[in-house]
PDB file of C-alpha atoms and ligand atoms in Angstrom:
ATOM      1  CA  UNK A   8       0.000   0.000   0.000  1.00 75.00           C
ATOM      2  CA  UNK A   9       1.623   3.195  -1.217  1.00 80.00           C
ATOM      3  CA  UNK A  10       0.847   5.495   1.708  1.00 94.00           C
ATOM      4  CA  UNK A  11       1.540   2.968   4.466  1.00 98.00           C
ATOM      5  CA  UNK A  12       4.544   3.663   6.702  1.00 97.00           C
ATOM      6  CA  UNK A  13       5.320   0.005   7.385  1.00 98.00           C
ATOM      7  CA  UNK A  14       4.962  -0.960   3.705  1.00 98.00           C
ATOM      8  CA  UNK A  15       7.571   1.733   2.992  1.00 97.00           C
ATOM      9  CA  UNK A  16       9.902   0.316   5.666  1.00 97.00           C
ATOM     10  CA  UNK A  17       9.438  -3.210   4.238  1.00 97.00           C
ATOM     11  CA  UNK A  18      10.215  -1.873   0.744  1.00 96.00           C
ATOM     12  CA  UNK A  19      13.356  -0.126   2.035  1.00 96.00           C
ATOM     13  CA  UNK A  20      12.000   3.311   1.096  1.00 96.00           C
ATOM     14  CA  UNK A  21      12.253   4.408   4.738  1.00 94.00           C
ATOM     15  CA  UNK A  22      15.142   3.081   6.809  1.00 91.00           C
ATOM     16  CA  UNK A  23      14.267   0.525   9.457  1.00 89.00           C
ATOM     17  CA  UNK A  24      16.581  -1.244  11.864  1.00 96.00           C
ATOM     18  CA  UNK A  25      15.929  -4.730  10.491  1.00 97.00           C
ATOM     19  CA  UNK A  26      16.253  -7.707  12.817  1.00 98.00           C
ATOM     20  CA  UNK A  27      14.568 -10.462  10.799  1.00 97.00           C
ATOM     21  CA  UNK A  28      13.214 -11.151   7.333  1.00 98.00           C
ATOM     22  CA  UNK A  29      11.834 -14.099   5.411  1.00 98.00           C
ATOM     23  CA  UNK A  30       9.419 -14.429   2.491  1.00 98.00           C
ATOM     24  CA  UNK A  31       6.328 -13.553   4.558  1.00 98.00           C
ATOM     25  CA  UNK A  32       7.535 -11.597   7.577  1.00 98.00           C
ATOM     26  CA  UNK A  33       9.647  -8.526   8.263  1.00 98.00           C
ATOM     27  CA  UNK A  34      10.807  -7.300  11.692  1.00 98.00           C
ATOM     28  CA  UNK A  35      12.531  -4.122  12.805  1.00 98.00           C
ATOM     29  CA  UNK A  36      13.237  -2.197  16.002  1.00 98.00           C
ATOM     30  CA  UNK A  37      10.594   0.207  17.250  1.00 98.00           C
ATOM     31  CA  UNK A  38      11.694   3.834  16.844  1.00 98.00           C
ATOM     32  CA  UNK A  39      10.461   4.598  20.380  1.00 97.00           C
ATOM     33  CA  UNK A  40      11.379   1.504  22.386  1.00 98.00           C
ATOM     34  CA  UNK A  41       9.377   0.764  25.543  1.00 97.00           C
ATOM     35  CA  UNK A  42      11.768  -1.949  26.728  1.00 98.00           C
ATOM     36  CA  UNK A  43      15.401  -2.978  26.066  1.00 98.00           C
ATOM     37  CA  UNK A  44      14.061  -5.307  23.378  1.00 98.00           C
ATOM     38  CA  UNK A  45      11.194  -3.805  21.360  1.00 98.00           C
ATOM     39  CA  UNK A  46      10.752  -5.317  17.928  1.00 98.00           C
ATOM     40  CA  UNK A  47       7.846  -4.811  15.534  1.00 98.00           C
ATOM     41  CA  UNK A  48       6.975  -7.969  13.592  1.00 98.00           C
ATOM     42  CA  UNK A  49       4.848  -7.413  10.494  1.00 98.00           C
ATOM     43  CA  UNK A  50       3.529  -9.420   7.552  1.00 98.00           C
ATOM     44  CA  UNK A  51       5.046  -8.295   4.245  1.00 98.00           C
ATOM     45  CA  UNK A  52       1.558  -8.336   2.758  1.00 98.00           C
ATOM     46  CA  UNK A  53      -0.398  -5.267   3.793  1.00 98.00           C
ATOM     47  CA  UNK A  54      -3.308  -5.936   6.142  1.00 98.00           C
ATOM     48  CA  UNK A  55      -4.737  -3.444   8.593  1.00 98.00           C
ATOM     49  CA  UNK A  56      -4.735  -5.492  11.781  1.00 98.00           C
ATOM     50  CA  UNK A  57      -5.621  -8.893  13.275  1.00 98.00           C
ATOM     51  CA  UNK A  58      -9.168  -8.600  11.932  1.00 98.00           C
ATOM     52  CA  UNK A  59      -7.734  -9.076   8.431  1.00 98.00           C
ATOM     53  CA  UNK A  60      -5.146 -11.719   9.329  1.00 98.00           C
ATOM     54  CA  UNK A  61      -5.444 -15.177   7.733  1.00 98.00           C
ATOM     55  CA  UNK A  62      -4.215 -18.399   9.318  1.00 98.00           C
ATOM     56  CA  UNK A  63      -1.144 -18.745   7.125  1.00 98.00           C
ATOM     57  CA  UNK A  64       0.023 -15.258   8.064  1.00 98.00           C
ATOM     58  CA  UNK A  65      -0.719 -15.865  11.743  1.00 98.00           C
ATOM     59  CA  UNK A  66       1.407 -19.015  11.625  1.00 98.00           C
ATOM     60  CA  UNK A  67       4.259 -17.172   9.897  1.00 98.00           C
ATOM     61  CA  UNK A  68       4.127 -14.410  12.525  1.00 98.00           C
ATOM     62  CA  UNK A  69       4.156 -16.957  15.358  1.00 98.00           C
ATOM     63  CA  UNK A  70       7.176 -18.751  13.885  1.00 98.00           C
ATOM     64  CA  UNK A  71       8.952 -15.396  13.525  1.00 98.00           C
ATOM     65  CA  UNK A  72       8.127 -14.412  17.120  1.00 98.00           C
ATOM     66  CA  UNK A  73       9.751 -17.619  18.368  1.00 98.00           C
ATOM     67  CA  UNK A  74      12.839 -17.138  16.226  1.00 98.00           C
ATOM     68  CA  UNK A  75      13.276 -13.449  17.075  1.00 98.00           C
ATOM     69  CA  UNK A  76      12.772 -14.059  20.813  1.00 98.00           C
ATOM     70  CA  UNK A  77      15.599 -16.605  20.701  1.00 98.00           C
ATOM     71  CA  UNK A  78      17.818 -14.327  18.595  1.00 98.00           C
ATOM     72  CA  UNK A  79      17.228 -11.369  20.935  1.00 98.00           C
ATOM     73  CA  UNK A  80      18.021 -13.527  23.978  1.00 98.00           C
ATOM     74  CA  UNK A  81      14.630 -13.250  25.695  1.00 98.00           C
ATOM     75  CA  UNK A  82      13.122 -16.668  24.971  1.00 98.00           C
ATOM     76  CA  UNK A  83      14.139 -18.064  28.360  1.00 98.00           C
ATOM     77  CA  UNK A  84      13.630 -14.963  30.514  1.00 98.00           C
ATOM     78  CA  UNK A  85      10.250 -14.277  28.935  1.00 98.00           C
ATOM     79  CA  UNK A  86       8.704 -11.540  26.881  1.00 98.00           C
ATOM     80  CA  UNK A  87       5.355 -10.013  25.878  1.00 98.00           C
ATOM     81  CA  UNK A  88       3.642  -9.900  22.506  1.00 98.00           C
ATOM     82  CA  UNK A  89       0.931  -7.311  21.863  1.00 98.00           C
ATOM     83  CA  UNK A  90      -1.004  -6.353  18.761  1.00 98.00           C
ATOM     84  CA  UNK A  91      -3.004  -3.169  19.168  1.00 98.00           C
ATOM     85  CA  UNK A  92      -6.188  -3.164  17.106  1.00 98.00           C
ATOM     86  CA  UNK A  93      -8.327  -0.209  16.177  1.00 98.00           C
ATOM     87  CA  UNK A  94      -9.245   2.946  18.046  1.00 97.00           C
ATOM     88  CA  UNK A  95      -9.738   1.592  21.558  1.00 97.00           C
ATOM     89  CA  UNK A  96      -6.683  -0.640  21.131  1.00 97.00           C
ATOM     90  CA  UNK A  97      -4.625   2.508  20.445  1.00 97.00           C
ATOM     91  CA  UNK A  98      -3.400   1.257  17.077  1.00 98.00           C
ATOM     92  CA  UNK A  99      -1.483   4.136  15.477  1.00 98.00           C
ATOM     93  CA  UNK A 100      -0.128   2.442  12.324  1.00 98.00           C
ATOM     94  CA  UNK A 101      -2.705   0.623  10.220  1.00 98.00           C
ATOM     95  CA  UNK A 102      -0.480  -2.230   9.040  1.00 98.00           C
ATOM     96  CA  UNK A 103      -0.741  -5.343  11.225  1.00 98.00           C
ATOM     97  CA  UNK A 104       2.169  -5.480  13.663  1.00 98.00           C
ATOM     98  CA  UNK A 105       3.066  -7.450  16.741  1.00 98.00           C
ATOM     99  CA  UNK A 106       5.147  -5.734  19.404  1.00 98.00           C
ATOM    100  CA  UNK A 107       7.706  -8.073  20.987  1.00 98.00           C
ATOM    101  CA  UNK A 108       8.847  -6.553  24.284  1.00 98.00           C
ATOM    102  CA  UNK A 109      11.401  -7.929  26.688  1.00 98.00           C
ATOM    103  CA  UNK A 110      14.808  -7.558  28.280  1.00 98.00           C
ATOM    104  CA  UNK A 111      13.388  -6.493  31.653  1.00 97.00           C
ATOM    105  CA  UNK A 112      10.564  -7.544  33.969  1.00 97.00           C
ATOM    106  CA  UNK A 113       7.485  -5.910  32.466  1.00 97.00           C
ATOM    107  CA  UNK A 114       4.663  -4.426  34.576  1.00 95.00           C
ATOM    108  CA  UNK A 115       1.747  -6.738  35.340  1.00 93.00           C
ATOM    109  CA  UNK A 116      -0.823  -4.139  34.298  1.00 89.00           C
ATOM    110  CA  UNK A 117      -1.696  -4.211  30.615  1.00 83.00           C
ATOM    111  CA  UNK A 118      -4.192  -1.413  30.303  1.00 78.00           C
TER     112      UNK A 118
HETATM  113  P1  LIG B 201       0.863   0.948  17.537  1.00 71.12           P
HETATM  114  O1  LIG B 201       0.692   2.144  18.408  1.00 71.12           O
HETATM  115  O2  LIG B 201       0.172   1.117  16.207  1.00 71.12           O
HETATM  116  O3  LIG B 201       0.545  -0.353  18.192  1.00 71.12           O
HETATM  117  O4  LIG B 201       2.422   0.846  17.257  1.00 71.12           O
HETATM  118  C1  LIG B 201       3.086   1.578  16.279  1.00 71.12           C
HETATM  119  C2  LIG B 201       4.538   1.592  16.669  1.00 71.12           C
HETATM  120  O5  LIG B 201       5.276   2.020  15.549  1.00 71.12           O
HETATM  121  C3  LIG B 201       4.866   2.534  17.826  1.00 71.12           C
HETATM  122  O6  LIG B 201       5.403   1.792  18.911  1.00 71.12           O
HETATM  123  C4  LIG B 201       5.867   3.505  17.212  1.00 71.12           C
HETATM  124  O7  LIG B 201       6.906   3.845  18.102  1.00 71.12           O
HETATM  125  C5  LIG B 201       6.377   2.744  16.009  1.00 71.12           C
HETATM  126  N1  LIG B 201       6.795   3.601  14.907  1.00 71.12           N
HETATM  127  C6  LIG B 201       6.122   4.675  14.406  1.00 71.12           C
HETATM  128  N2  LIG B 201       6.790   5.204  13.372  1.00 71.12           N
HETATM  129  C7  LIG B 201       7.920   4.435  13.210  1.00 71.12           C
HETATM  130  C8  LIG B 201       9.007   4.483  12.290  1.00 71.12           C
HETATM  131  O8  LIG B 201       9.098   5.342  11.390  1.00 71.12           O
HETATM  132  N3  LIG B 201       9.976   3.540  12.426  1.00 71.12           N
HETATM  133  C9  LIG B 201       9.913   2.586  13.400  1.00 71.12           C
HETATM  134  N4  LIG B 201      10.938   1.714  13.459  1.00 71.12           N
HETATM  135  N5  LIG B 201       8.907   2.511  14.271  1.00 71.12           N
HETATM  136  C10 LIG B 201       7.915   3.419  14.184  1.00 71.12           C
HETATM  137 ZN1  LIG B 202       1.239  -1.548   4.861  1.00 71.12          ZN
END
């Protein structure tokens, strides 16, 4: 999608600090990290959020989460995955993304 920020990062039109890439998934560091490890994991195919996510994409994202967590050294200590959806979910970029947060003990409160 031409006016989508994350599509532009995936296409290399806007620089992103890439941590992972395969044929379906792209991952890069959040520009405003909320934890020592804060990676955004996105499908290469544009879709707005989880409401538009198909099973194949969900599986590819899950596999990437596991691989990135290991690569970032948080698989054993633990981490959090969040996907904000829509207005009340405070989604600010309308390209499906999963936040992977870790590297410190995260607060119990989620909202
Ligand atoms: P949301 O609020 O939609 O769940 O998350 C969007 C995330 O994208 C935010 O955490 C924000 O910091 C991140 N973000 C916004 N613009 C950019 C950018 O240009 N580059 C990167 N790497 N992250 C961005
Ligand atoms: Zn997009």
